Coordinates of C-alpha atoms in Angstrom, one line a residue:
M157 CA 0.0 0.0 0.0
V158 CA 1.4 3.4 -1.0
P159 CA 1.6 5.7 2.0
M160 CA -0.1 9.1 1.8
Y161 CA 0.9 12.3 3.6
I162 CA 0.2 16.0 3.6
E163 CA 3.0 18.3 2.5
T164 CA 3.2 22.1 2.9
V165 CA 4.9 23.6 -0.2
P166 CA 6.2 27.3 0.0
N167 CA 4.7 29.5 -2.7
R168 CA 6.9 32.7 -2.7
N169 CA 4.8 35.6 -1.7
S170 CA 1.5 33.6 -1.7
P171 CA 0.2 31.4 1.1
P172 CA 1.8 27.9 1.0
A173 CA 0.1 25.1 -0.9
I174 CA -1.3 22.2 1.1
L175 CA -1.0 19.1 -0.9
L176 CA -2.1 15.5 -0.3
R177 CA 0.6 13.3 -1.8
E178 CA 1.6 9.7 -1.9
G179 CA 5.3 8.6 -1.9
W180 CA 7.3 5.5 -2.6
R181 CA 10.9 4.5 -3.4
E182 CA 12.3 3.2 -6.7
G183 CA 15.8 1.9 -6.0
N184 CA 17.7 4.8 -4.5
K185 CA 15.2 7.4 -5.6
T186 CA 12.1 8.8 -3.9
R187 CA 9.0 9.3 -5.9
K188 CA 5.9 11.2 -5.0
R189 CA 2.6 12.1 -6.7
T190 CA 0.1 14.8 -5.8
L191 CA -3.4 13.5 -5.3
A192 CA -5.3 16.6 -4.2
N193 CA -4.8 20.3 -3.3
L194 CA -6.1 20.9 0.2
S195 CA -5.2 24.6 0.3
H196 CA -8.9 25.6 0.6
W197 CA -9.4 23.5 3.7
P198 CA -9.6 25.1 7.1
P199 CA -6.5 24.5 9.3
Q200 CA -8.4 22.5 11.9
K201 CA -9.6 20.1 9.2
I202 CA -6.1 19.8 7.7
D203 CA -4.6 19.1 11.1
T204 CA -7.2 16.4 11.8
F205 CA -6.6 14.7 8.4
R206 CA -2.8 14.8 9.0
R207 CA -3.1 13.1 12.3
L208 CA -5.4 10.5 10.8
L209 CA -2.8 9.7 8.1
D210 CA -0.1 9.4 10.7
D211 CA -2.3 6.9 12.7
Q212 CA -2.5 9.3 15.6
P213 CA -5.5 9.0 17.9
L214 CA -8.2 11.5 17.2
V215 CA -10.0 13.6 19.8
S216 CA -13.1 11.7 21.3
A217 CA -16.5 13.3 21.0
Q218 CA -16.4 14.0 24.8
D219 CA -13.2 16.0 24.4
L220 CA -14.4 17.7 21.1
L221 CA -18.0 18.6 21.8
R222 CA -19.6 20.6 24.5
T223 CA -23.2 19.6 25.4
H224 CA -25.5 22.6 25.9
K225 CA -28.8 20.8 26.5
T226 CA -30.7 17.5 26.0
L227 CA -34.4 17.7 25.6
P228 CA -36.9 14.9 25.2
H229 CA -38.4 15.2 21.7
G230 CA -39.9 12.0 20.4
H231 CA -43.3 12.3 22.2
V232 CA -43.6 16.0 21.2
Q233 CA -42.9 15.1 17.6
A234 CA -45.6 12.3 17.6
I235 CA -48.3 14.5 19.1
L236 CA -47.6 17.5 16.8
T237 CA -47.6 15.2 13.8
A238 CA -51.0 13.9 14.9
I239 CA -52.3 17.4 15.5
R240 CA -51.3 18.6 12.0
K241 CA -52.7 15.5 10.3
L242 CA -56.0 15.9 12.1
G243 CA -56.0 19.6 11.1
I244 CA -56.3 20.9 14.7
D245 CA -54.1 23.8 13.9
T246 CA -56.3 25.0 11.0
L247 CA -59.4 24.1 13.0
L248 CA -58.3 26.8 15.5
S249 CA -57.3 29.4 13.0
A250 CA -56.6 29.3 9.3
K251 CA -53.6 31.5 9.7
R252 CA -50.8 31.0 12.2
C253 CA -50.7 33.4 15.1
P254 CA -49.2 33.5 18.6
E255 CA -52.6 32.6 20.2
R256 CA -52.9 29.5 18.0
D257 CA -49.4 28.3 18.8
L258 CA -50.0 28.8 22.6
V259 CA -53.3 26.8 22.4
L260 CA -51.6 24.0 20.5
A261 CA -48.8 24.0 23.1
M262 CA -51.4 23.7 25.9
I263 CA -53.1 20.8 24.1
V264 CA -49.8 18.9 23.7
Q265 CA -48.8 19.7 27.3
R266 CA -52.2 18.4 28.5
L267 CA -51.4 15.0 26.9
L268 CA -47.7 14.9 28.1
F269 CA -47.9 16.4 31.6
P270 CA -51.2 18.0 32.6
C271 CA -50.7 20.8 35.1
S272 CA -51.7 24.3 36.0
K273 CA -51.1 27.1 33.5
L274 CA -48.2 28.5 35.5
A275 CA -46.5 25.1 35.6
T276 CA -47.3 24.7 31.9
A277 CA -45.4 27.8 30.9
R278 CA -42.4 26.4 32.8
H279 CA -42.6 22.8 32.0
W280 CA -42.7 23.0 28.2
H281 CA -39.1 24.3 28.2
S282 CA -38.1 20.9 29.6
T283 CA -39.0 19.3 26.3
T284 CA -38.6 20.5 22.7
L285 CA -42.2 21.8 22.7
A286 CA -41.3 25.4 23.2
E287 CA -38.7 25.3 20.4
E288 CA -41.0 23.4 18.0
L289 CA -43.7 26.0 18.3
E290 CA -41.4 29.0 18.8
L291 CA -43.0 30.0 22.0
G292 CA -40.1 32.1 23.3
E293 CA -40.6 33.4 26.8
A294 CA -44.5 33.1 26.9
N295 CA -45.7 33.3 30.4
Q296 CA -48.9 32.5 32.4
E297 CA -50.6 35.7 31.3
D298 CA -50.1 34.9 27.7
L299 CA -51.7 31.5 28.3
Y300 CA -54.8 33.2 29.9
R301 CA -55.1 35.5 26.9
A302 CA -54.8 32.5 24.6
L303 CA -57.6 30.7 26.6
D304 CA -59.8 33.8 26.1
W305 CA -59.1 33.7 22.4
L306 CA -60.0 30.0 22.3
L307 CA -63.3 30.5 24.1
E308 CA -64.4 33.1 21.5
R309 CA -63.8 30.5 18.8
Q310 CA -65.4 27.6 20.5
P311 CA -68.8 27.7 18.7
R312 CA -67.0 27.9 15.3
I313 CA -64.6 25.0 16.2
E314 CA -67.4 22.8 17.4
K315 CA -69.4 23.5 14.2
K316 CA -66.4 22.4 12.1
L317 CA -66.0 19.2 14.2
A318 CA -69.8 18.5 13.7
Q319 CA -69.4 19.0 10.0
R320 CA -66.5 16.4 10.0
H321 CA -68.2 13.7 12.1
L322 CA -71.9 14.3 12.2
S323 CA -74.4 13.9 9.4
E324 CA -78.1 13.5 8.8
D325 CA -79.7 10.4 10.5
C326 CA -76.5 9.9 12.6
L327 CA -76.3 8.8 16.2
V328 CA -75.3 11.4 18.8
L329 CA -74.2 10.4 22.3
Y330 CA -74.6 12.8 25.2
D331 CA -73.8 12.5 28.9
V332 CA -73.1 14.8 31.8
S333 CA -70.5 14.8 34.5
S334 CA -69.0 17.1 37.1
S335 CA -65.7 18.0 38.6
Y336 CA -64.9 19.6 42.0
Y337 CA -63.7 23.1 42.2
E338 CA -60.8 24.4 44.4
G339 CA -61.9 27.8 45.6
H340 CA -65.0 30.0 45.9
S341 CA -64.5 32.8 43.4
C342 CA -66.0 31.3 40.2
P343 CA -69.8 31.9 39.9
L344 CA -70.1 28.5 38.2
A345 CA -68.9 26.6 41.3
R346 CA -72.1 25.5 43.2
Y347 CA -72.9 22.7 45.5
G348 CA -74.7 19.8 43.8
H349 CA -74.4 16.1 43.1
N350 CA -70.7 15.5 43.6
R351 CA -69.5 12.6 41.5
D352 CA -65.9 12.8 42.8
G353 CA -66.7 11.9 46.4
K354 CA -65.8 15.3 47.8
P355 CA -69.2 16.6 49.1
A356 CA -67.4 19.4 51.0
L357 CA -66.3 21.1 47.7
P358 CA -68.5 22.9 45.1
I359 CA -68.6 21.4 41.6
I360 CA -68.9 22.5 38.0
V361 CA -71.2 20.5 35.7
Y362 CA -70.4 19.9 32.0
G363 CA -72.0 17.9 29.2
V364 CA -70.1 16.2 26.5
M365 CA -71.5 15.4 23.1
T366 CA -69.8 12.8 20.8
D367 CA -70.5 11.0 17.6
G368 CA -71.6 7.4 17.6
E369 CA -68.1 6.1 18.1
G370 CA -67.3 8.3 21.1
R371 CA -65.3 10.9 19.2
P372 CA -65.8 14.2 21.1
I373 CA -67.6 17.0 19.2
A374 CA -68.7 19.6 21.7
V375 CA -68.9 20.5 25.4
E376 CA -71.1 22.8 27.4
V377 CA -70.4 24.0 31.0
Y378 CA -73.1 24.7 33.6
P379 CA -73.3 25.8 37.2
G380 CA -72.7 23.0 39.7
N381 CA -76.4 22.9 40.9
T382 CA -77.7 22.2 37.4
G383 CA -79.7 19.0 37.0
D384 CA -78.7 16.6 34.3
P385 CA -82.1 16.8 32.5
S386 CA -82.1 20.5 32.3
T387 CA -79.0 20.5 30.0
V388 CA -80.8 18.5 27.3
P389 CA -82.7 21.5 25.6
D390 CA -79.3 23.2 25.0
Q391 CA -78.0 20.2 23.2
V392 CA -81.1 19.9 21.1
E393 CA -80.8 23.6 20.2
K394 CA -77.1 23.2 19.4
L395 CA -77.8 20.2 17.0
R396 CA -80.7 21.9 15.2
T397 CA -79.5 25.5 15.1
R398 CA -75.8 25.7 15.3
F399 CA -74.9 22.4 13.6
Q400 CA -78.0 22.7 11.3
L401 CA -78.9 19.0 11.5
S402 CA -82.5 18.3 10.9
R403 CA -82.5 14.5 11.5
V404 CA -80.4 12.9 14.3
V405 CA -80.9 10.3 17.1
L406 CA -79.9 11.5 20.5
V407 CA -78.8 8.8 23.0
G408 CA -78.9 9.6 26.7
D409 CA -79.2 7.7 30.0
R410 CA -82.4 7.3 31.9
G411 CA -81.6 10.0 34.4
M412 CA -81.2 12.6 31.8
L413 CA -83.8 11.9 29.1
T414 CA -86.7 12.1 31.5
Q415 CA -90.3 12.2 30.3
P416 CA -90.5 16.1 30.2
Q417 CA -87.4 16.2 28.0
I418 CA -88.7 13.4 25.8
D419 CA -92.0 15.3 25.4
K420 CA -90.0 18.4 24.2
M421 CA -88.0 16.3 21.8
N422 CA -91.1 14.7 20.4
S423 CA -92.4 18.1 19.6
A424 CA -89.3 18.8 17.5
A425 CA -89.8 17.3 14.1
G426 CA -86.9 15.0 12.9
L427 CA -85.3 14.5 16.3
G428 CA -85.2 10.9 17.6
W429 CA -84.0 9.5 20.8
I430 CA -82.9 6.4 22.7
T431 CA -82.9 6.0 26.5
A432 CA -83.9 3.4 29.1
L433 CA -86.7 3.0 31.7
T434 CA -86.1 3.3 35.4
S435 CA -86.6 0.3 37.7
V436 CA -89.8 1.9 39.0
A437 CA -91.2 2.2 35.4
I438 CA -90.2 -1.4 34.7
G439 CA -92.1 -2.5 37.8
G440 CA -95.1 -0.6 36.5
L441 CA -95.0 -2.5 33.2
L442 CA -94.9 -5.8 35.1
A443 CA -97.8 -4.8 37.4
R444 CA -100.0 -3.8 34.4
G445 CA -99.3 -6.9 32.5
D446 CA -97.6 -5.1 29.6
L447 CA -94.4 -7.0 30.4
Q448 CA -94.5 -10.8 30.5
L449 CA -91.3 -12.3 31.8
S450 CA -92.0 -15.5 30.1
L451 CA -91.0 -13.8 26.8
L452 CA -87.5 -14.0 28.0
D453 CA -87.5 -17.7 28.8
E454 CA -85.9 -18.7 25.5
Q455 CA -84.3 -15.5 24.4
N456 CA -82.6 -12.6 26.1
L457 CA -84.3 -9.8 24.1
A458 CA -87.9 -9.1 23.2
E459 CA -89.8 -6.1 21.9
I460 CA -93.1 -5.0 23.4
R461 CA -95.6 -2.2 23.3
S462 CA -97.4 -0.4 26.1
P463 CA -100.3 2.1 26.1
E464 CA -98.3 4.0 28.7
Y465 CA -95.7 4.8 26.0
P466 CA -97.7 5.5 22.9
G467 CA -95.7 5.6 19.6
E468 CA -92.6 4.2 21.3
R469 CA -90.8 0.9 21.0
L470 CA -89.7 -0.9 24.2
V471 CA -87.0 -3.5 24.0
V472 CA -86.8 -5.8 27.1
C473 CA -83.4 -7.3 27.8
H474 CA -82.4 -10.0 30.2
N475 CA -78.7 -10.4 31.2
P476 CA -78.2 -13.5 33.4
L477 CA -74.8 -12.4 34.5
L478 CA -76.3 -9.0 35.6
E479 CA -79.0 -11.0 37.4
Q480 CA -76.5 -12.9 39.5
Q481 CA -74.5 -9.8 40.2
R482 CA -77.6 -7.8 41.4
S483 CA -78.8 -10.7 43.5
R484 CA -75.4 -11.2 45.2
K485 CA -75.1 -7.4 45.8
R486 CA -78.5 -7.2 47.4
Q487 CA -77.9 -10.1 49.7
E488 CA -74.5 -8.6 50.8
L489 CA -76.1 -5.2 51.4
L490 CA -78.9 -6.7 53.4
A491 CA -76.5 -8.7 55.5
A492 CA -74.3 -5.6 56.1
T493 CA -77.4 -3.5 57.0
E494 CA -78.8 -6.1 59.4
K495 CA -75.4 -6.4 61.1
A496 CA -75.2 -2.7 61.7
L497 CA -78.9 -2.7 62.9
E498 CA -78.1 -5.5 65.3
K499 CA -75.4 -3.4 66.9
I500 CA -77.9 -0.6 67.4
R501 CA -80.4 -3.1 68.9
Q502 CA -77.8 -4.3 71.4
Q503 CA -77.0 -0.7 72.3
V504 CA -80.6 0.0 73.0
Q505 CA -80.9 -3.2 75.2
R506 CA -77.9 -2.2 77.3
R507 CA -79.3 1.2 78.2
K508 CA -81.3 0.2 81.2
R509 CA -80.8 3.1 83.6
K510 CA -81.3 5.8 81.0
P511 CA -83.1 4.2 78.0
M512 CA -82.2 5.5 74.6
Q513 CA -84.9 7.9 73.3
Q514 CA -86.8 7.3 70.1
A515 CA -85.2 10.3 68.3
E516 CA -81.7 9.1 69.1
I517 CA -82.4 5.6 67.9
G518 CA -84.0 7.0 64.7
L519 CA -80.9 9.0 63.9
K520 CA -78.7 5.9 64.2
V521 CA -81.0 3.7 62.2
G522 CA -81.5 6.4 59.5
K523 CA -77.8 6.7 59.1
V524 CA -77.4 3.0 58.5
L525 CA -80.3 2.8 56.1
G526 CA -79.1 5.8 54.2
H527 CA -75.6 4.3 53.8
Y528 CA -76.7 0.9 52.5
K529 CA -79.9 2.0 50.7
M530 CA -81.8 -1.0 51.9
G531 CA -84.6 0.8 53.8
K532 CA -87.2 -0.2 51.3
H533 CA -86.6 -3.9 52.2
L534 CA -86.8 -3.5 56.0
L535 CA -89.6 -2.7 58.4
C536 CA -88.2 -0.9 61.5
T537 CA -90.2 -0.4 64.7
I538 CA -88.7 2.3 67.0
A539 CA -89.9 3.5 70.4
D540 CA -88.2 4.8 73.6
G541 CA -85.9 2.1 74.7
S542 CA -87.1 -0.3 72.0
F543 CA -85.9 -1.2 68.5
H544 CA -86.9 -4.0 66.2
W545 CA -86.7 -4.7 62.5
E546 CA -87.8 -7.4 60.0
R547 CA -87.4 -8.0 56.3
R548 CA -90.1 -7.1 53.8
E549 CA -90.0 -10.4 52.0
E550 CA -92.5 -9.3 49.4
S551 CA -90.5 -6.2 48.5
I552 CA -87.3 -8.3 48.2
E553 CA -89.0 -10.9 46.0
Q554 CA -90.6 -8.2 43.8
E555 CA -87.2 -6.6 43.2
A556 CA -85.5 -9.9 42.7
S557 CA -88.0 -10.8 39.9
L558 CA -86.5 -7.9 37.9
D559 CA -82.9 -8.8 38.5
G560 CA -81.0 -8.6 35.2
I561 CA -84.0 -7.0 33.4
Y562 CA -83.7 -3.6 31.7
V563 CA -85.8 -1.9 29.1
I564 CA -84.6 0.3 26.3
R565 CA -87.1 2.8 24.9
T566 CA -86.9 4.7 21.6
S567 CA -88.8 6.8 19.2
E568 CA -87.1 5.2 16.2
A569 CA -89.2 2.9 14.0
A570 CA -88.0 -0.7 13.4
E571 CA -87.3 0.1 9.8
R572 CA -84.7 2.6 10.9
L573 CA -83.2 0.7 13.8
S574 CA -83.7 -2.9 14.7
A575 CA -84.2 -4.0 18.3
A576 CA -80.7 -5.3 18.6
D577 CA -79.2 -2.2 17.1
T578 CA -81.3 -0.1 19.5
V579 CA -79.7 -1.9 22.5
R580 CA -76.2 -1.6 21.0
S581 CA -76.8 2.2 20.4
Y582 CA -77.8 2.7 24.0
K583 CA -74.7 0.7 25.2
S584 CA -72.5 3.0 23.1
L585 CA -72.9 5.6 25.9
A586 CA -70.0 3.7 27.5
Q587 CA -67.8 5.6 24.9
V588 CA -68.8 8.9 26.5
E589 CA -68.0 7.5 29.9
R590 CA -64.6 6.6 28.7
A591 CA -64.1 10.2 27.6
F592 CA -65.0 11.3 31.2
R593 CA -62.5 8.8 32.6
S594 CA -59.8 10.2 30.4
L595 CA -60.7 13.8 31.2
K596 CA -60.9 13.2 34.9
G597 CA -58.5 10.4 35.4
L598 CA -54.8 9.9 34.8
D599 CA -54.6 11.2 31.2
L600 CA -55.8 14.8 31.0
L601 CA -56.6 15.6 34.7
I602 CA -59.4 18.2 34.1
R603 CA -59.6 18.4 37.9
P604 CA -58.9 20.1 40.2
I605 CA -60.1 23.3 38.6
H606 CA -58.4 26.4 39.9
H607 CA -59.5 29.1 37.4
R608 CA -61.3 32.0 39.0
T609 CA -63.5 33.5 36.3
E610 CA -66.7 32.4 34.7
D611 CA -65.0 32.4 31.2
R612 CA -61.7 30.7 32.0
V613 CA -63.4 27.5 33.4
P614 CA -65.3 26.7 30.1
A615 CA -62.2 27.5 28.1
H616 CA -60.1 25.1 30.3
I617 CA -62.7 22.3 29.9
F618 CA -62.9 22.9 26.1
L619 CA -59.1 22.8 25.9
C620 CA -59.2 19.4 27.6
L621 CA -61.8 18.2 25.2
L622 CA -59.6 19.1 22.2
A623 CA -56.7 17.2 23.9
Y624 CA -59.0 14.2 24.3
Y625 CA -59.9 14.5 20.6
V626 CA -56.2 14.0 19.8
E627 CA -55.9 11.2 22.3
W628 CA -59.0 9.4 20.9
H629 CA -57.4 9.2 17.4
L630 CA -53.9 8.3 18.8
R631 CA -55.4 5.4 20.8
R632 CA -57.0 4.1 17.6
V633 CA -53.9 4.1 15.4
W634 CA -51.6 3.0 18.2
A635 CA -53.9 0.1 19.2
P636 CA -51.4 -2.5 17.9
L637 CA -48.8 -1.3 20.4
L638 CA -51.2 -0.7 23.4
F639 CA -53.2 -2.9 25.7
E640 CA -56.2 -2.3 23.5
D641 CA -58.4 -4.6 21.6
E642 CA -57.7 -3.8 18.0
Q643 CA -61.0 -5.3 16.8
L644 CA -63.2 -3.7 19.4
A645 CA -64.7 -1.0 17.2
Q646 CA -65.8 -3.6 14.7
Q647 CA -67.1 -6.0 17.3
R648 CA -69.3 -3.4 18.9
R649 CA -71.4 -3.4 15.7
Q650 CA -71.8 -7.2 15.6
R651 CA -71.7 -8.6 19.2
D652 CA -74.6 -9.8 21.2
P653 CA -76.5 -6.7 22.2
V654 CA -77.4 -8.0 25.7
L655 CA -74.6 -10.1 27.1
P656 CA -71.5 -8.5 28.4
A657 CA -68.9 -7.6 25.8
S658 CA -66.2 -10.1 25.1
C659 CA -62.8 -9.3 23.7
S660 CA -61.4 -10.6 20.4
E661 CA -59.2 -13.7 20.3
S662 CA -56.0 -11.7 19.9
A663 CA -56.5 -9.4 22.9
P664 CA -55.9 -12.1 25.7
Q665 CA -52.8 -13.3 23.9
K666 CA -51.4 -9.8 23.8
K667 CA -52.1 -9.3 27.5
F668 CA -50.7 -12.7 28.4
T669 CA -47.4 -12.4 26.5
R670 CA -47.2 -8.6 26.9
Q671 CA -45.8 -8.6 23.3
T672 CA -47.3 -7.6 20.0
T673 CA -47.3 -9.9 17.0
E674 CA -44.1 -8.1 15.8
G675 CA -42.3 -8.7 19.1
F676 CA -42.6 -5.2 20.5
P677 CA -43.4 -4.8 24.3
V678 CA -47.1 -3.8 24.8
H679 CA -47.5 -0.4 26.4
S680 CA -50.2 1.7 28.0
F681 CA -50.8 5.1 26.4
A682 CA -48.7 6.9 29.0
T683 CA -45.7 4.5 28.9
L684 CA -45.6 4.6 25.1
L685 CA -45.3 8.4 25.3
K686 CA -42.4 7.9 27.8
E687 CA -40.8 5.5 25.3
L688 CA -41.0 8.1 22.6
A689 CA -39.7 10.8 24.9
S690 CA -36.4 8.9 25.3
R691 CA -35.6 10.0 21.8
A692 CA -33.9 13.3 22.8
R693 CA -32.6 16.2 20.7
V694 CA -29.1 17.3 21.9
T695 CA -27.5 20.7 21.3
Y696 CA -23.7 20.7 20.9
S697 CA -20.8 23.1 20.2
L698 CA -17.1 22.6 19.6
K699 CA -15.0 22.9 22.7
S700 CA -11.9 24.1 20.8
D701 CA -13.7 27.1 19.5
G702 CA -15.5 29.2 22.0
S703 CA -17.3 31.2 19.3
S704 CA -18.4 28.2 17.2
P705 CA -22.2 28.0 16.5
T706 CA -24.3 25.3 18.1
F707 CA -25.8 22.4 16.2
Q708 CA -28.4 19.8 17.1
Q709 CA -28.4 16.1 16.7
L710 CA -31.4 13.7 16.8
P711 CA -30.7 9.9 16.9
E712 CA -32.4 7.5 14.7
P713 CA -35.6 6.1 16.2
T714 CA -35.6 2.6 17.8
P715 CA -37.6 0.0 16.0
L716 CA -40.5 0.5 18.5
Q717 CA -40.4 4.3 18.0
A718 CA -40.2 3.9 14.2
K719 CA -43.3 1.7 14.4
A720 CA -45.2 4.3 16.4
Y721 CA -44.3 7.0 13.9
D722 CA -45.3 4.8 11.0
L723 CA -48.7 4.1 12.5
L724 CA -49.4 7.9 12.6
H725 CA -49.7 7.7 8.8
L726 CA -53.1 5.9 9.5
L727 CA -54.5 9.1 10.9
P728 CA -57.2 10.7 8.7
V729 CA -55.8 13.7 6.9
T730 CA -58.2 16.5 7.6
G731 CA -58.3 19.9 6.0
N732 CA -60.0 23.1 7.0

C-alpha cells in the first residue's frame, strides 16, 4: 500500500500550498505524486486529516464537543404530527398566530404532563415543545389570553367538528359529569351532586357530546347545581340551530332523558332519541301486565308495546350475569345492614338506667339505612328504649323478579333501527363514559379546577376536550402497540346486544405475552409516550472554538419508536 501524507509547499509571496501526496521508493530514488490540493481546507480540518494519516488517535466526542442541553423530543414530535394530520391547527385558525401556537402547546402539554397554566409555561421548556412552536418566553398571562381567544372561537370550532363527524340520520351520544372546584370565586362553582366523592367542595357541571363512536364534538359548561335533564334542551338547540342537523338520534341515559325532556324532543320534528326506563317504570309495566317475563325464557331480548308509552318501542333485555350480580349485591347489602342494625339493637338493650330515646335511635337507624340504601326492604319499629326490625320479603321478591332485566325505549321505527341495534346504540354511551374517565382520570386531569373567572373555566374544559380528541385518534392508530383490543370497534357493531362484551381472540394473547405480533413490548398510552420521549434532541458546540455555533443532533428512532411513527400515517388527513 502506497503511503499518503500532507505536505506544505512554500509559494513565494503567496500562502503555501497544502497538498495531499503519496510517496514511494524506486531503488535509491524517492518518488511522489500529488493526489489533491487541500489549500482551501480550514487549518483544523487539515490538522485532523494529517493526524489520521499518521495513525495518531483523534479527539473523542467527549473532548471535542460541549453539550448545551438535552431535551426529550420524540413524544412531542408524535403529538404534533397527529395534530397537524388531524387539522387541529387550521381548525383553531386558518392562519398561524401567537394565540394559536399557545393553544396548540397547551393541548400537547395536556397530553404529556397535565398541570396548571403557571406550571405549563415552565414545563414545556423541559421538552422541545417550546422550540418546535417557537413560544419564546411566553408566560402565564399569555396563556390566559390564549384561553380567552380559544373561548371566542369555541362555537365555530365545534361546528367544524360537527361537519366532520356528524351527518343527517346519525347517532349522537350525550352525557353529563361534574368536577370539583378548588376555591370559591367562580360563579359556576355551586354545591350539587358531587360525583368525585368530595361533598365538601363545590362542583362545576359539563355535558359532552360525541358522535356514535365516542369521538368528542362539543362540550357545554353549567353551574354546579344544574340538574342533568335541564341540560338537554341546550343540546337539542345546538344540534338543530348551530350544527344545522334536521335529523339525528340523541342517546342519553335514563336519568337525563326524562319524560318532560322526551316530550319536548317529540315536539321537535326530525329528532329521535334512545334511552332506558327506570326500575320503577319497569315495575309498572310488570304490574299492568304489559311485560310478560315468560317472553325471556328462551331468548334474552324481546320487543313489546305499552299504552303508557304510545308511539314508542320498548326493547326488554335479560342479562343472566347481571341478574347474578344484582342478587349477590342485594344479599350482601342486606347482610351488612342487618349487622349494623343488630349493633344498634344491642346498644338499646344495654341502656337500662337511661333508656335510649326514640329520636336518638331513629338517627342511628336512619344513618345505616341511608348508607346501604336498603330501607325499602326492611320494616323498622322504633320506640323509647325499644328497637326491632324485620325484612319485607314481598319487597325483596318483587325486586328480585326484575334482576337482570332492563328496558330500552326509543322513538325510532323498526325500519330505521332494529331491536338489537337499539340496544347496541344505548350501550354505546360507554364511549362517553370513557371520555369522562380520560378527562378526569390519569390522562388529562381536568380536575382540580383552579380558574377563577366564569369564562376561564369553560375555556379550560374545552381545551381538555380538544386534547381528548387528539388522544382518541392516537389510541385508535396505536392500538397494535397498546393494551387495546384492536378489533373492538368492529365487534361493537356485531356482538350480542345484551350479554357483556367479550374481547377478540387476539386481545388475551397480547395481555398474556405482553408482546405484540411483531415482538414489541405492549404499552399503556402513558408508557408509550415515555418510550417516545427517550428520543432526545441534543444541542452541541465545539470545545476548541468558544465562538463556534451550536448544532443539534437527533438519533435514529428505535424499532418501536419507528413503528409508532409509521402508525401515525393511518390518521385521517383533515383539511380546513
